[in-house]
Coordinates of C-alpha atoms in Angstrom, one line a residue:
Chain A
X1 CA -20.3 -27.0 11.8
X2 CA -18.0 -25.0 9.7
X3 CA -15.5 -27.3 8.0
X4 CA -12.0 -25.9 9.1
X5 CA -9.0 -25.8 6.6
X6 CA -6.0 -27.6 6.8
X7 CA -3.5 -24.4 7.4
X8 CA -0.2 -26.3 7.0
X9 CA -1.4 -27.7 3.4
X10 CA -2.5 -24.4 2.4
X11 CA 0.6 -23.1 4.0
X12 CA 2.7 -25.7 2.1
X13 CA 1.2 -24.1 -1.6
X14 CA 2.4 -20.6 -0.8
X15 CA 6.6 -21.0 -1.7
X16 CA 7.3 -17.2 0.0
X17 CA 6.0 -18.0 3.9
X18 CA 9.0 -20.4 4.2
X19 CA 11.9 -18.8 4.5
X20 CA 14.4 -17.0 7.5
X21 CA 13.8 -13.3 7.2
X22 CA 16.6 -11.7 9.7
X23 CA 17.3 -15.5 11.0
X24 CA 13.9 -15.5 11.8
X25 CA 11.0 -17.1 9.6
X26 CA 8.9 -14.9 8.1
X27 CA 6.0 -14.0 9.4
X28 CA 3.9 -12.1 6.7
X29 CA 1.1 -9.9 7.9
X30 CA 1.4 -7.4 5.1
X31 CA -1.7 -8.5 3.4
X32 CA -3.6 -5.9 2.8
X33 CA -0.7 -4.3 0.7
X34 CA 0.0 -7.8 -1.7
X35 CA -1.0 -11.0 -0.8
X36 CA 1.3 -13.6 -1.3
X37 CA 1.0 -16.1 -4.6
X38 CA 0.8 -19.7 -4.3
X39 CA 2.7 -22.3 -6.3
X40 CA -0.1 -22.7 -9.2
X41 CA 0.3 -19.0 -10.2
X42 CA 4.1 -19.1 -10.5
X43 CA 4.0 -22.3 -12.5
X44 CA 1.1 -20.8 -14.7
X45 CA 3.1 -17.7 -15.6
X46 CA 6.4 -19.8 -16.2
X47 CA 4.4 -22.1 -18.3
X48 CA 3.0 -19.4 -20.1
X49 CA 6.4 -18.2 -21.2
X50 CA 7.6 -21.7 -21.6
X51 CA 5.3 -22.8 -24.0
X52 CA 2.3 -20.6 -25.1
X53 CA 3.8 -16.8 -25.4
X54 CA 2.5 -15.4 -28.3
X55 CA 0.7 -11.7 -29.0
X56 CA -3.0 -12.2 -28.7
X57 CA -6.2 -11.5 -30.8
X58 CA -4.7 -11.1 -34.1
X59 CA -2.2 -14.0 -34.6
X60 CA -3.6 -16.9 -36.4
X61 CA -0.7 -19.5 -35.3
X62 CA -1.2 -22.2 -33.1
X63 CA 0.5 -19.9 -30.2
X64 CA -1.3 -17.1 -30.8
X65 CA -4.7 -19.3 -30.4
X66 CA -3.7 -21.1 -27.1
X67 CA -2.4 -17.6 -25.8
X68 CA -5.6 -16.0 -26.8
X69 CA -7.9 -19.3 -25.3
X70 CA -6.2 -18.9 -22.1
X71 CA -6.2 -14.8 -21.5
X72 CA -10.2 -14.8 -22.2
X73 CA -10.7 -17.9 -19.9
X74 CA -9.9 -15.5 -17.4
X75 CA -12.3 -12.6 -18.2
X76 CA -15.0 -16.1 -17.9
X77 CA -13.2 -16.9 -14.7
X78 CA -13.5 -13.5 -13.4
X79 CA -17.3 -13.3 -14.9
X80 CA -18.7 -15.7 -12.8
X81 CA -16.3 -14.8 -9.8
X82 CA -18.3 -11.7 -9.9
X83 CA -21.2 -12.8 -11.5
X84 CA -21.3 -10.5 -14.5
X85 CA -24.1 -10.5 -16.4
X86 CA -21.0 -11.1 -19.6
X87 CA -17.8 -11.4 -20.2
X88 CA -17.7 -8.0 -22.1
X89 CA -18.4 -6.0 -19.0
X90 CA -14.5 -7.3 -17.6
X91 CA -12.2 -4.6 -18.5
X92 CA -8.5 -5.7 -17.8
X93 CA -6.5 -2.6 -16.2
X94 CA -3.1 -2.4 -14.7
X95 CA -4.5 -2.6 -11.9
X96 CA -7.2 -0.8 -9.5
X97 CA -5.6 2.6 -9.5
X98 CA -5.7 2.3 -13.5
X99 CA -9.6 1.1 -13.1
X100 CA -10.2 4.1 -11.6
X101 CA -8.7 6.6 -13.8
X102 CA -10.1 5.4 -16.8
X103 CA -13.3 5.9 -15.1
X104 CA -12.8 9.4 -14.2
X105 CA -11.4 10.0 -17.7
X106 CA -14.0 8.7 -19.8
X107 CA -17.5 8.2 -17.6
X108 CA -15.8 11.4 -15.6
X109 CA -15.0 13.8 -18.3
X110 CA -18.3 12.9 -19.9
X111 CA -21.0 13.3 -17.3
X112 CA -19.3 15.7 -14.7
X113 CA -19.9 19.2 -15.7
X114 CA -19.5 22.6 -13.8
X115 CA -21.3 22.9 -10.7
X116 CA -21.7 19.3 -10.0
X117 CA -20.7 17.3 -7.5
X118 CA -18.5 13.6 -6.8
X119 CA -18.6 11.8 -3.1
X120 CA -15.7 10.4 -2.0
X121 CA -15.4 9.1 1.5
X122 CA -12.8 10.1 4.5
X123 CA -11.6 6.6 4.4
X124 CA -10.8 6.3 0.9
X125 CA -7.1 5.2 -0.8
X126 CA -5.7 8.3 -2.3
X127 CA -5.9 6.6 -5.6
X128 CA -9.9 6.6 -4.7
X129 CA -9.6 10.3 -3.9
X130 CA -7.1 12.2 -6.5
X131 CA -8.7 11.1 -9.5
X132 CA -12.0 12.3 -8.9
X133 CA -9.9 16.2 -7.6
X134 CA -8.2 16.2 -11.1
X135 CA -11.8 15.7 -13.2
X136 CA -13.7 17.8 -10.9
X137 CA -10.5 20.7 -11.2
X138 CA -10.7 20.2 -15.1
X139 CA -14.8 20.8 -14.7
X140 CA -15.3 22.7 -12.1
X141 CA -16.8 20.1 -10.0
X142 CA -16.9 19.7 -6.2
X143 CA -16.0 17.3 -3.9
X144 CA -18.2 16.2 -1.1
X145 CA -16.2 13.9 1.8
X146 CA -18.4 11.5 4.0
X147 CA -17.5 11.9 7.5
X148 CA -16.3 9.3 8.8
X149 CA -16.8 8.3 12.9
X150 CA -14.4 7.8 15.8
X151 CA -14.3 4.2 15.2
X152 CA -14.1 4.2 11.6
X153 CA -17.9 4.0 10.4
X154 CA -18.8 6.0 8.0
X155 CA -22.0 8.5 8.5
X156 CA -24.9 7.1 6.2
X157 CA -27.0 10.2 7.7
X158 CA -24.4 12.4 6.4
X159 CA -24.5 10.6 3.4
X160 CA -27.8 10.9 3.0
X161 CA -27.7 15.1 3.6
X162 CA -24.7 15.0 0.6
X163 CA -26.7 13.6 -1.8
X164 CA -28.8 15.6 -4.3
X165 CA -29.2 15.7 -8.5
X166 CA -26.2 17.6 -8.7
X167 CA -24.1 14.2 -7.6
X168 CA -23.1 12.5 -10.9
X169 CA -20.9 9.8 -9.1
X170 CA -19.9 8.8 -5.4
X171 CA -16.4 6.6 -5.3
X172 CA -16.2 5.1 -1.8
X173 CA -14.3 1.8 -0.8
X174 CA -16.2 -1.6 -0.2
X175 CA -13.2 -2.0 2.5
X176 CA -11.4 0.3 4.1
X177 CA -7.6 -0.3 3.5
X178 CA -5.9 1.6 6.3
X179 CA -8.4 0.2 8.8
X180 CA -10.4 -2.6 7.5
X181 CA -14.2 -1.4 7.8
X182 CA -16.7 -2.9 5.9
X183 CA -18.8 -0.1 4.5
X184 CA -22.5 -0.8 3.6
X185 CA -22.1 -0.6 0.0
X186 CA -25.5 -2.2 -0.6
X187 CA -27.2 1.6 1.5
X188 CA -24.7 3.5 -0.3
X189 CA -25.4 2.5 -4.1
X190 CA -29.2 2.3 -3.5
X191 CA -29.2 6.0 -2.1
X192 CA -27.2 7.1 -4.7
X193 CA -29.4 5.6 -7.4
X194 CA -32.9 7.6 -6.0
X195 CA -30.6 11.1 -6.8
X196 CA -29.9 9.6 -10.2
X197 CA -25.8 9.0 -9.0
X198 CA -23.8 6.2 -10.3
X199 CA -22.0 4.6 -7.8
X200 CA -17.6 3.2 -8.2
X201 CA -16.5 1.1 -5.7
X202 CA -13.1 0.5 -4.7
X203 CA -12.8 -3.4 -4.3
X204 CA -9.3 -3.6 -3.5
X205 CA -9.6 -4.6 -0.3
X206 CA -12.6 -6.6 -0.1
X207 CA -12.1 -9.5 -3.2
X208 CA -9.9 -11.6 -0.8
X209 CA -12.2 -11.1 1.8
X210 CA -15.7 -11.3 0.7
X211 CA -17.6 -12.7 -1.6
X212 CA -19.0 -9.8 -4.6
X213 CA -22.0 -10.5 -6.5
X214 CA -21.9 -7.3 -9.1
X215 CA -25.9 -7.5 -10.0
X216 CA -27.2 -8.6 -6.8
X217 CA -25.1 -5.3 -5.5
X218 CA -26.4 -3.2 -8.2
X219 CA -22.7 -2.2 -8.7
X220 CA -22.5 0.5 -11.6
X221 CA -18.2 0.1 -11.4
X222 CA -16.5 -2.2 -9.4
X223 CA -12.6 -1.9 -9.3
X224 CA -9.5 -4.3 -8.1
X225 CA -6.2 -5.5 -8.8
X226 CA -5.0 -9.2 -8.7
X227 CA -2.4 -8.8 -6.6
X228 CA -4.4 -8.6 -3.6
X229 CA -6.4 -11.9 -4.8
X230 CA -3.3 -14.1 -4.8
X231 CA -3.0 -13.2 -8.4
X232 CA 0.6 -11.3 -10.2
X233 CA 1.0 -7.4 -9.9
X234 CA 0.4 -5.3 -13.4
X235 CA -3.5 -6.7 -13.5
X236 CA -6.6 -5.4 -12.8
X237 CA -10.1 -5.6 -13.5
X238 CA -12.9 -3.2 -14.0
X239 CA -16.3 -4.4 -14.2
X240 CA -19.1 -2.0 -15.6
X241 CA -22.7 -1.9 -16.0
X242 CA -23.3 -2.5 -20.3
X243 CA -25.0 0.9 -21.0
X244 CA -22.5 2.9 -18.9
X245 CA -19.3 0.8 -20.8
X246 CA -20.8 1.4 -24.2
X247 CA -21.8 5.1 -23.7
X248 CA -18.3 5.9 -22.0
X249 CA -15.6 7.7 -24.7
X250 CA -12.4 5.6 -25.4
X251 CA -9.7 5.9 -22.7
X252 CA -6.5 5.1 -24.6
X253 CA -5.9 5.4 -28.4
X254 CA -3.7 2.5 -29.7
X255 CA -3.9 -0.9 -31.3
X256 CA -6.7 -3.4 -30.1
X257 CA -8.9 -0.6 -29.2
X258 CA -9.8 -0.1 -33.0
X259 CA -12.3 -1.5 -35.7
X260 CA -11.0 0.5 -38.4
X261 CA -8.6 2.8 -38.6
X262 CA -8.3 5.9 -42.0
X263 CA -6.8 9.3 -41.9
X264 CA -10.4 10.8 -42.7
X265 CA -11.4 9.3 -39.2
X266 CA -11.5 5.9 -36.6
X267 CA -14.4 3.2 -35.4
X268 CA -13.6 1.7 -32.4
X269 CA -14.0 -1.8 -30.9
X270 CA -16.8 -3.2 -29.1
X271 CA -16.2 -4.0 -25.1
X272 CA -14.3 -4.9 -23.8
X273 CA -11.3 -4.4 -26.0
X274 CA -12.6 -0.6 -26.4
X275 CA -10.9 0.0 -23.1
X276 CA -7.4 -1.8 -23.4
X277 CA -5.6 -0.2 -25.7
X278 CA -2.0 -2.0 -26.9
X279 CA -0.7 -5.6 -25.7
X280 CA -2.0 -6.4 -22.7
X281 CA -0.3 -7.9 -19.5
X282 CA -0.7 -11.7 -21.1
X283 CA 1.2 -13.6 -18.6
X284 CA -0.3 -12.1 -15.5
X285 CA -3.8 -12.0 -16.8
X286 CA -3.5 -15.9 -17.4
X287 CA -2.0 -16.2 -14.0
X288 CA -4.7 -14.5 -12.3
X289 CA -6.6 -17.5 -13.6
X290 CA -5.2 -19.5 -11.8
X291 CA -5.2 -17.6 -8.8
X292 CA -9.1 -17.4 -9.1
X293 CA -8.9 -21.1 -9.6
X294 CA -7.2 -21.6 -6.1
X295 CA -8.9 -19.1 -4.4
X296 CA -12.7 -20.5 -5.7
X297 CA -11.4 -24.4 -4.5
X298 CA -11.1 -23.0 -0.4
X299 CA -14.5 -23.4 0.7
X300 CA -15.3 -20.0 1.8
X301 CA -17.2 -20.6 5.1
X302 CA -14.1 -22.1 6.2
X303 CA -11.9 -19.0 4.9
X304 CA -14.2 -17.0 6.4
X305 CA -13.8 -18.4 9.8
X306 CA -10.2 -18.5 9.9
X307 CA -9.8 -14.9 9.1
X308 CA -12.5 -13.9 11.6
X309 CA -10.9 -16.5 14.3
X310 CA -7.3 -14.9 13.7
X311 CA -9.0 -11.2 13.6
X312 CA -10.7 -12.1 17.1
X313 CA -7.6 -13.9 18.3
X314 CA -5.3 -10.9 17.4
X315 CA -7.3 -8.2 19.0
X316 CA -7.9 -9.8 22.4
X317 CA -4.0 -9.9 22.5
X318 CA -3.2 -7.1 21.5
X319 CA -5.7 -5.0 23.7
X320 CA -3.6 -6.3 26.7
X321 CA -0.5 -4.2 25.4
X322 CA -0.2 -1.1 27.7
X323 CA -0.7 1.8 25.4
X324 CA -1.7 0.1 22.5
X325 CA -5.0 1.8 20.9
X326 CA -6.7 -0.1 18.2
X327 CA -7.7 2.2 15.4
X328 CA -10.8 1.2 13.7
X329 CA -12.9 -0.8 15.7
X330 CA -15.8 -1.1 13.4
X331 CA -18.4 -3.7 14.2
X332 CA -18.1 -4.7 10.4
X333 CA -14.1 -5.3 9.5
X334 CA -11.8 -7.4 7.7
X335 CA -9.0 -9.1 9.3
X336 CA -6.6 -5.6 9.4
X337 CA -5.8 -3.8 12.8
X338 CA -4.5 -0.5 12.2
X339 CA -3.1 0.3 16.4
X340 CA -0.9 2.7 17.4
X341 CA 1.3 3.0 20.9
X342 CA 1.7 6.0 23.0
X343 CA 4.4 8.0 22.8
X344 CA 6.2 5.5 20.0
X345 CA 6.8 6.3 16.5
X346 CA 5.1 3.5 13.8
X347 CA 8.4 3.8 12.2
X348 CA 10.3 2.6 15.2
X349 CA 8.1 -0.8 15.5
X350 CA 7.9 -1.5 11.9
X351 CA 11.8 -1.1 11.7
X352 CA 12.6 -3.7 14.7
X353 CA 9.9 -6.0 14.5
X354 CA 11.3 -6.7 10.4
X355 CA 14.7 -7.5 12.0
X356 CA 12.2 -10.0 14.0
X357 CA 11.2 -11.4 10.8
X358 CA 7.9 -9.8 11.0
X359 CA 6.3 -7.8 7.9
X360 CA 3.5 -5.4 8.9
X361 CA 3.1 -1.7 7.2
X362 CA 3.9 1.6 8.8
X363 CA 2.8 4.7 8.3
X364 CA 0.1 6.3 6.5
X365 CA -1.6 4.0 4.4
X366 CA -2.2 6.1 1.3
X367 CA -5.1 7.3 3.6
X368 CA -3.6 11.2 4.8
X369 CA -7.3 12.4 5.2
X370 CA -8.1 9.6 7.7
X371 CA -5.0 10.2 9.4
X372 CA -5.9 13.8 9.6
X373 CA -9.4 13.1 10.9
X374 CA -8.1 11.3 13.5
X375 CA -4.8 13.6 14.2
X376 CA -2.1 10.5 13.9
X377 CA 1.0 11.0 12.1
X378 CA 0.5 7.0 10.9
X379 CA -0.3 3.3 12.4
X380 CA 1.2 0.3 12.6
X381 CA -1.0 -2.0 10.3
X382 CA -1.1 -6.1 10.6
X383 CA -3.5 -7.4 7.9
X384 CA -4.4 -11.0 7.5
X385 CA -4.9 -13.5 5.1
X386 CA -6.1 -17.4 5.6
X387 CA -2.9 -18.6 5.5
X388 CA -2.0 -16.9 8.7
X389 CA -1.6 -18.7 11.8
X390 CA -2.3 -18.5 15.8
X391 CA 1.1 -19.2 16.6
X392 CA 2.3 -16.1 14.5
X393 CA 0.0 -13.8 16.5
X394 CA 2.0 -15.6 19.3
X395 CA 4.9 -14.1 18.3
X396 CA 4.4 -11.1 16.6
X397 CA 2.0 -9.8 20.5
X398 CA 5.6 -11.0 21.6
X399 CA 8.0 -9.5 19.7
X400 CA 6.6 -6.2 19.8
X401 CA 6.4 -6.2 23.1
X402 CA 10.3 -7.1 23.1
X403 CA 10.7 -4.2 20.3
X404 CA 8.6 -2.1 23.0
X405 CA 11.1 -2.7 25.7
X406 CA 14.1 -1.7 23.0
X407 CA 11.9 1.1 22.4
X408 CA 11.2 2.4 26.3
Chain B
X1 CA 42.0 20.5 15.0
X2 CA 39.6 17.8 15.0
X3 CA 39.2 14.4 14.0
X4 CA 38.7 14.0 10.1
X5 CA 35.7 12.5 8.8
X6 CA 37.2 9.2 8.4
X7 CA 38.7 8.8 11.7
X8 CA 35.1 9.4 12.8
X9 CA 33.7 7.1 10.9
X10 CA 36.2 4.3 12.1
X11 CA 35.3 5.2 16.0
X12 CA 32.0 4.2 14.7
X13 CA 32.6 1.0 13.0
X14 CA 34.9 0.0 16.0
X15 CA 32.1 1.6 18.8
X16 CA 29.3 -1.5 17.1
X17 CA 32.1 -3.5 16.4
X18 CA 31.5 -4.6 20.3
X19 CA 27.7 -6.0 19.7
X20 CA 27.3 -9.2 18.2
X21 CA 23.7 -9.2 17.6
X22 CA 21.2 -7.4 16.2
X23 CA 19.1 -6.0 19.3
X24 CA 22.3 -5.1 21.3
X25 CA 23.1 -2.9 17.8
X26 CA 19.9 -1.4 17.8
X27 CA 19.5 -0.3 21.4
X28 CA 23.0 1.3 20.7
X29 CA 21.5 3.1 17.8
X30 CA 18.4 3.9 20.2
X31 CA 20.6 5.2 22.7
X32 CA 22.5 7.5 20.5
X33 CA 18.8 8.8 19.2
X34 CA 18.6 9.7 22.4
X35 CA 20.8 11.4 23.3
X36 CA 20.9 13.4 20.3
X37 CA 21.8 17.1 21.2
X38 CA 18.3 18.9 21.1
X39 CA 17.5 20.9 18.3
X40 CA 16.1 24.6 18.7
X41 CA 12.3 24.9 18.1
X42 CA 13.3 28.0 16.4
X43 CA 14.3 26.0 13.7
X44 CA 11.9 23.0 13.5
X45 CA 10.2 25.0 10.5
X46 CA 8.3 24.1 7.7
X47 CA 11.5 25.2 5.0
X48 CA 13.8 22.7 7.3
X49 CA 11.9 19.5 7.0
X50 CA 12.9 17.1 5.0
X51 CA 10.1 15.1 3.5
X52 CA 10.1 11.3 3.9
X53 CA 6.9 9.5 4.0
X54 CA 6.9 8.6 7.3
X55 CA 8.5 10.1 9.8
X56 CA 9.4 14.4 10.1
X57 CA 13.1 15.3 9.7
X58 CA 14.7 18.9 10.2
X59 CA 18.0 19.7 9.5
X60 CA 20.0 23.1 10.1
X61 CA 22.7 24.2 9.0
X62 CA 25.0 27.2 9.8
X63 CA 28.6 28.2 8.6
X64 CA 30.9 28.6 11.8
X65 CA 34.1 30.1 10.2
X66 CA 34.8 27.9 7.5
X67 CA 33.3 24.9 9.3
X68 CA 29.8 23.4 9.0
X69 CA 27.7 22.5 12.0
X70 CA 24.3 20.8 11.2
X71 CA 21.6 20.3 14.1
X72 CA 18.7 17.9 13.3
X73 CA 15.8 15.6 14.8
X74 CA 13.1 13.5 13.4
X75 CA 10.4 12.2 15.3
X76 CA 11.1 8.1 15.1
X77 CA 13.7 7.3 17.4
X78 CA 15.6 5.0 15.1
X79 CA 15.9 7.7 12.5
X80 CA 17.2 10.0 15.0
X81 CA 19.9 7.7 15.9
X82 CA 21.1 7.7 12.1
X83 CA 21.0 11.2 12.3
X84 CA 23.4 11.1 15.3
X85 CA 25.9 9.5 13.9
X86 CA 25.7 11.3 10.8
X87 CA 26.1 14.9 12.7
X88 CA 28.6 13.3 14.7
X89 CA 30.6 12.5 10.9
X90 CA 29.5 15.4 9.0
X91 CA 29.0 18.2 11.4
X92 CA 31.9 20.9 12.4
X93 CA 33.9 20.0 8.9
X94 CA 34.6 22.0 5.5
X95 CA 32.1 22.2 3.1
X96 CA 35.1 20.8 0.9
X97 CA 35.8 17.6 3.3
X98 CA 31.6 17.0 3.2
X99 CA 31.4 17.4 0.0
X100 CA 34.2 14.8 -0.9
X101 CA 33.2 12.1 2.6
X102 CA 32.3 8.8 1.2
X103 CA 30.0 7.6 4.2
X104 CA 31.2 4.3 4.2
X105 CA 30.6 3.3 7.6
X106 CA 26.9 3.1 7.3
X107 CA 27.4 0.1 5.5
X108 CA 30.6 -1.9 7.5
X109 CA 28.2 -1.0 10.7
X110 CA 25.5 -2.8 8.8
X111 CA 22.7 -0.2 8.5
X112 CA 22.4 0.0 4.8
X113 CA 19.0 -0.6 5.2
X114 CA 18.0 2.1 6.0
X115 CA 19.2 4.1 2.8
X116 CA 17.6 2.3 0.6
X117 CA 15.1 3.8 -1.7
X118 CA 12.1 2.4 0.1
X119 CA 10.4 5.8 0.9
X120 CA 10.3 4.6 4.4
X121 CA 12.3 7.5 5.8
X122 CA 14.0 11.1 5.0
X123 CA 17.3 10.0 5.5
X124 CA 19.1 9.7 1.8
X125 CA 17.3 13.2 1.6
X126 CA 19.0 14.1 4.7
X127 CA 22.6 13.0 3.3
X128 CA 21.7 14.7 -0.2
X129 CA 20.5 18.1 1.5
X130 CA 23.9 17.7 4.0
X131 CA 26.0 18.2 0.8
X132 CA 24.3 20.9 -0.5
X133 CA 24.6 23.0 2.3
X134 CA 28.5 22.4 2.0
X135 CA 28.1 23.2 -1.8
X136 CA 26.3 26.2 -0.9
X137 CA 28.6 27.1 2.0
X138 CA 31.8 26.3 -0.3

C-alpha cells in the first residue's frame, strides 16, 4: 500500500495557493508553465541576501566562502538528483531554453556540417525546435520531424526510417508540454546511438514528474529549468556526458569561463565553469537547493499516486462535458490535459474561468507544429502538480461548465 | 451630427453601470460580441489581421467623407465584444477626434484587463493600428 500524502500540510508550505483570486480562491492548475514555490525556497533566497550575498569563486572573505559553499551544494544536490557520474557535468543555465542554445552553439556548430541532418519531434517546445533551424540554416543542415499520431504518440517506426549516419543529434522532449505524453526516451537514445547520433532531451516537463537517472538513461544532454521543479525562475541546468562537455568550444566569453587571459591569446576553465560565463544567478541557484531538498523529502510513490489519482479523476469528469475533446490521450502522460470544446474559442474559457479564480493556459503552447498537425487554433491546458486537490477538479468541471453556459 | 467620442463612452460606462457582478458584465460583453455587425469576407485578409497570440483579429478601415468607419471581428467571443464597443467609440469619427480620444472607459467599465501586455490577445494592437488609420486618413 502506497503511503498517501498529507495534501493540506503540503498545501500549507506553498504561501501562493492561499489567496482570493477574483473573490474566489485560487485554484492553480498552470503547472506545466511554473510551478509554484514553497516556503523553504523563499526563505532560502531572502536568507541568502540577508546574510551570505557575496560574488562567488574568487572572493576570499568569509561571505564570499559561505556564498560559494552554498551555490556548489547545489550542483551536489542536483548530481545525485540526476545521478551524474560528477558534479562537473552540471552546467547552470538560465534556464532550459538557454541549455539548449548553448548546445546548438557549441556541440551544434561543431559537429553539424552541410548535408547532415538534426531530429526534432512534432511535439516539441519551440525553444526545442528553433535552435536546432538557426544551426542547421548557418550549416546547411536539415531538419527531420517525427510524426507524431492522432493521440499524441510519437512514431518510433518513423523514427526508426529517419535515422541514418548523416544524423549528428536528435532533440526531442522527455514530456510533451502542450499535451503531456511521455515519450520513450530510453528507444529513442538507444536508436540514435547504433547511427552514431547523440541524443538532447528536453526535461522541462518531466523533472517534477518523474524520476531521471542520466547514466541509467544513457542521456548524452539533458536540459531543465527550476522553475518547473518548485525552484526560482532565471535557473537552469544542463547535464552532459564528460567527453562531449570537454570537447564542446566555449559558449560565452567573459569572466569565470577563463584560466588565463593575455592579448597574445586565452586558456579556458575546466567544466563546469567553461560554460557560465560572468556572475551567475547566486540566489536562485541556492534556492533551487532547497527546492530539491523539499521535493527529494515527498516520498515519490506517494507523489506519484496523487498526480496519477488527480490525472484519472480529472479526465473521467471532464469526458462527461458535451463537446469537450481531450487532446492527447496517450497511454503514457503526465498529469496535463490539453481539451478543446466545439465551437468555443480557448480564449473565451481561459478569460472567464480566471474571473472564477481558476488559472489554466490557453492557446498554443509554444507547440504551433502540433497545433498544425492536429488543425486547432489552440487548447485549453489544466496541468497538475501534487499539491492539487479533488475538490478543485470539483470546481474547475464546474465552473467551466457555468463559463460554458455564459459562452452558449 | 453624431454623438462625440466621449458621450459614447459615457453611454458605455452608464450601459454596465446596471450589473453588479462580474458574470452579469461579461454576458453583456458576450452579447455585444455577438451582435457585432458582420464583417465582409472580402476583407478578412491576411494584410488585415492583427497578430495576437491567441486569437485572429481583422480590422478595416475606410474614409467615408472626412469620417472614419472601422469594421472588425476576431474569433474569441470576448474579444469581439471589446471590439464592439470600440467600433461603437471610434468608428464614424475624424481621424483628428480618434487620434486625440482618450479611451477611458475601458477602465471605469472595469476591463483593463484585457489591455494589458500579456500577449493574450490583439487588442492594444487593435487600438494602436485604429490610430494609425486616422493618422493616415488625417
Amino acid at each position: 500500500m502506497t503511503e498517501t500524502l498529507n495534501i493540506d500540510q503540503i498545501r500549507a508550505d506553498f504561501p501562493v495557493l492561499h489567496q482570493q483570486v477574483n473573490k474566489a480562491p485560487l485554484i492553480y492548475f498552470d503547472n506545466a508553465a511554473t510551478t509554484q514555490k514553497p516556503k523553504a525556497v523563499i526563505d532560502a533566497l531572502s536568507a541568502y541576501y540577508e546574510q551570505d550575498n557575496a560574488n562567488i569563486h574568487r572572493g576570499i572573505h568569509t561571505l564570499a566562502e559561505r556564498a560559494t559553499t552554498a551555490y556548489e551544494l547545489t550542483r551536489k544536490k542536483l548530481a545525485a538528483f540526476l545521478n551524474a557520474p560528477s558534479t562537473d557535468q552540471i552546467i547552470f543555465t538560465s534556464g532550459t531554453t538557454a541549455g539548449i542554445n548553448l548546445v546548438a552553439q557549441t556541440f551544434g556548430r561543431a559537429n553539424v556540417g552541410k548535408g547532415d541532418q538534426i531530429i526534432v519531434s512534432n511535439l516539441e517546445h519551440h525553444s526545442n525546435i528553433v535552435p536546432w533551424q538557426m544551426i542547421a540554416e548557418e550549416k546547411g543542415a536539415e531538419i527531420k520531424v517525427i510524426p507524431v499520431s492522432d493521440a499524441g504518440v510519437l512514431d518510433i517506426e518513423a523514427y526508426k526510417a529517419l535515422l541514418n549516419p548523416k544524423v549528428k543529434l536528435v532533440a526531442v522532449n522527455h514530456v510533451s508540454n502542450a499535451i503531456g505524453t511521455i515519450n520513450p526516451i530510453v528507444e529513442i537514445i538507444s536508436l540514435a546511438h547504433e547511427v552514431g547520433a547523440k541524443v538532447l532531451i528536453d526535461g522541462a516537463q518531466s523533472v517534477a514528474h518523474l524520476a531521471v537517472d542520466v547514466q541509467a538513461l544513457d542521456m548524452d544532454f539533458f536540459v531543465f529549468s527550476a522553475h518547473k521543479l518548485f525552484g526560482p525562475t532565471g535557473v537552469g541546468v544542463l547535464y552532459g556526458k564528460r567527453d562531449l562537455l570537454e570537447s564542446m568550444p566555449p559558449y560565452q566569453g567573459g569572466g569565470e569561463m577563463i584560466k588565463e587571459v593575455s592579448f597574445s591569446g586565452t586558456t579556458y576553465n575546466e567544466l563546469p565553469y567553461k560554460f557560465e560565463a560572468g556572475t551567475p544567478n547566486i540566489a536562485d541557484v541556492i534556492a533551487f537547493g532547497a527546492a530539491l531538498d523539499y521535493v527529494q523529502a515527498i516520498p515519490s510513490e506517494a507523489l506519484a499516486a496523487q498526480e496519477e489519482a488527480l490525472l484519472a479523476y480529472a479526465t473521467q469528469k471532464l469526458q462527461l462535458i458535451p463537446g469537450l475533446r481531450i487532446v492527447g490521450t496517450a497511454p503514457e502522460k503526465i498529469a496535463v490535459i490539453s481539451f478543446v470544446i466545439d465551437g468555443v474559442h480557448p480564449q473565451d474559457i481561459g478569460v472567464l474561468l480566471d474571473k472564477f479564480g481558476i488559472a489554466i493556459r490557453t492557446g498554443h503552447h509554444c507547440a504551433q507544429p502540433l497545433m498544425q498537425r492536429y488543425e486547432l487554433v489552440g487548447t485549453c491546458r489544466a496541468s497538475f502538480a501534487f499539491y492539487n486537490t479533488f475538490e478543485e477538479i470539483d470546481r474547475f468541471v464546474l465552473c467551466l461548465e457555468k463559463t460554458l453556459q455564459m459562452l452558449g | 451630427m453624431g454623438k462625440s467620442i466621449n458621450e459614447i463612452q459615457e453611454e458605455l460606462i452608464e450601459e454596465f453601470g446596471l450589473f453588479e457582478d462580474w458574470a452579469d458584465k461579461y454576458e453583456y460583453l458576450i452579447d455585444l460580441g455577438k451582435k457585432l455587425a458582420p464583417m465582409s469576407d472580402a476583407f478578412k485578409t491576411e494584410e488585415n489581421v492583427i497578430k495576437g497570440c491567441q486569437s485572429r483579429v481583422w480590422l478595416h478601415a475606410e474614409k467615408q467623407g472626412d469620417l472614419v468607419v472601422f469594421q472588425a471581428d476576431s474569433e474569441a467571443i470576448i474579444v469581439k465584444g471589446m471590439i464592439s464597443m470600440l467600433i461603437r467609440v471610434l468608428s464614424n469619427h475624424t481621424p483628428a477626434e480618434i487620434l486625440a480620444a482618450d479611451l477611458y472607459f475601458i477602465e471605469q467599465i472595469g476591463m483593463s484587463q484585457h489591455l494589458a501586455q500579456t500577449r493574450s490577445n490583439g487588442l492594444v494592437s487593435m487600438v494602436k493600428q485604429m490610430q494609425h488609420y486616422a493618422l493616415a486618413f488625417s
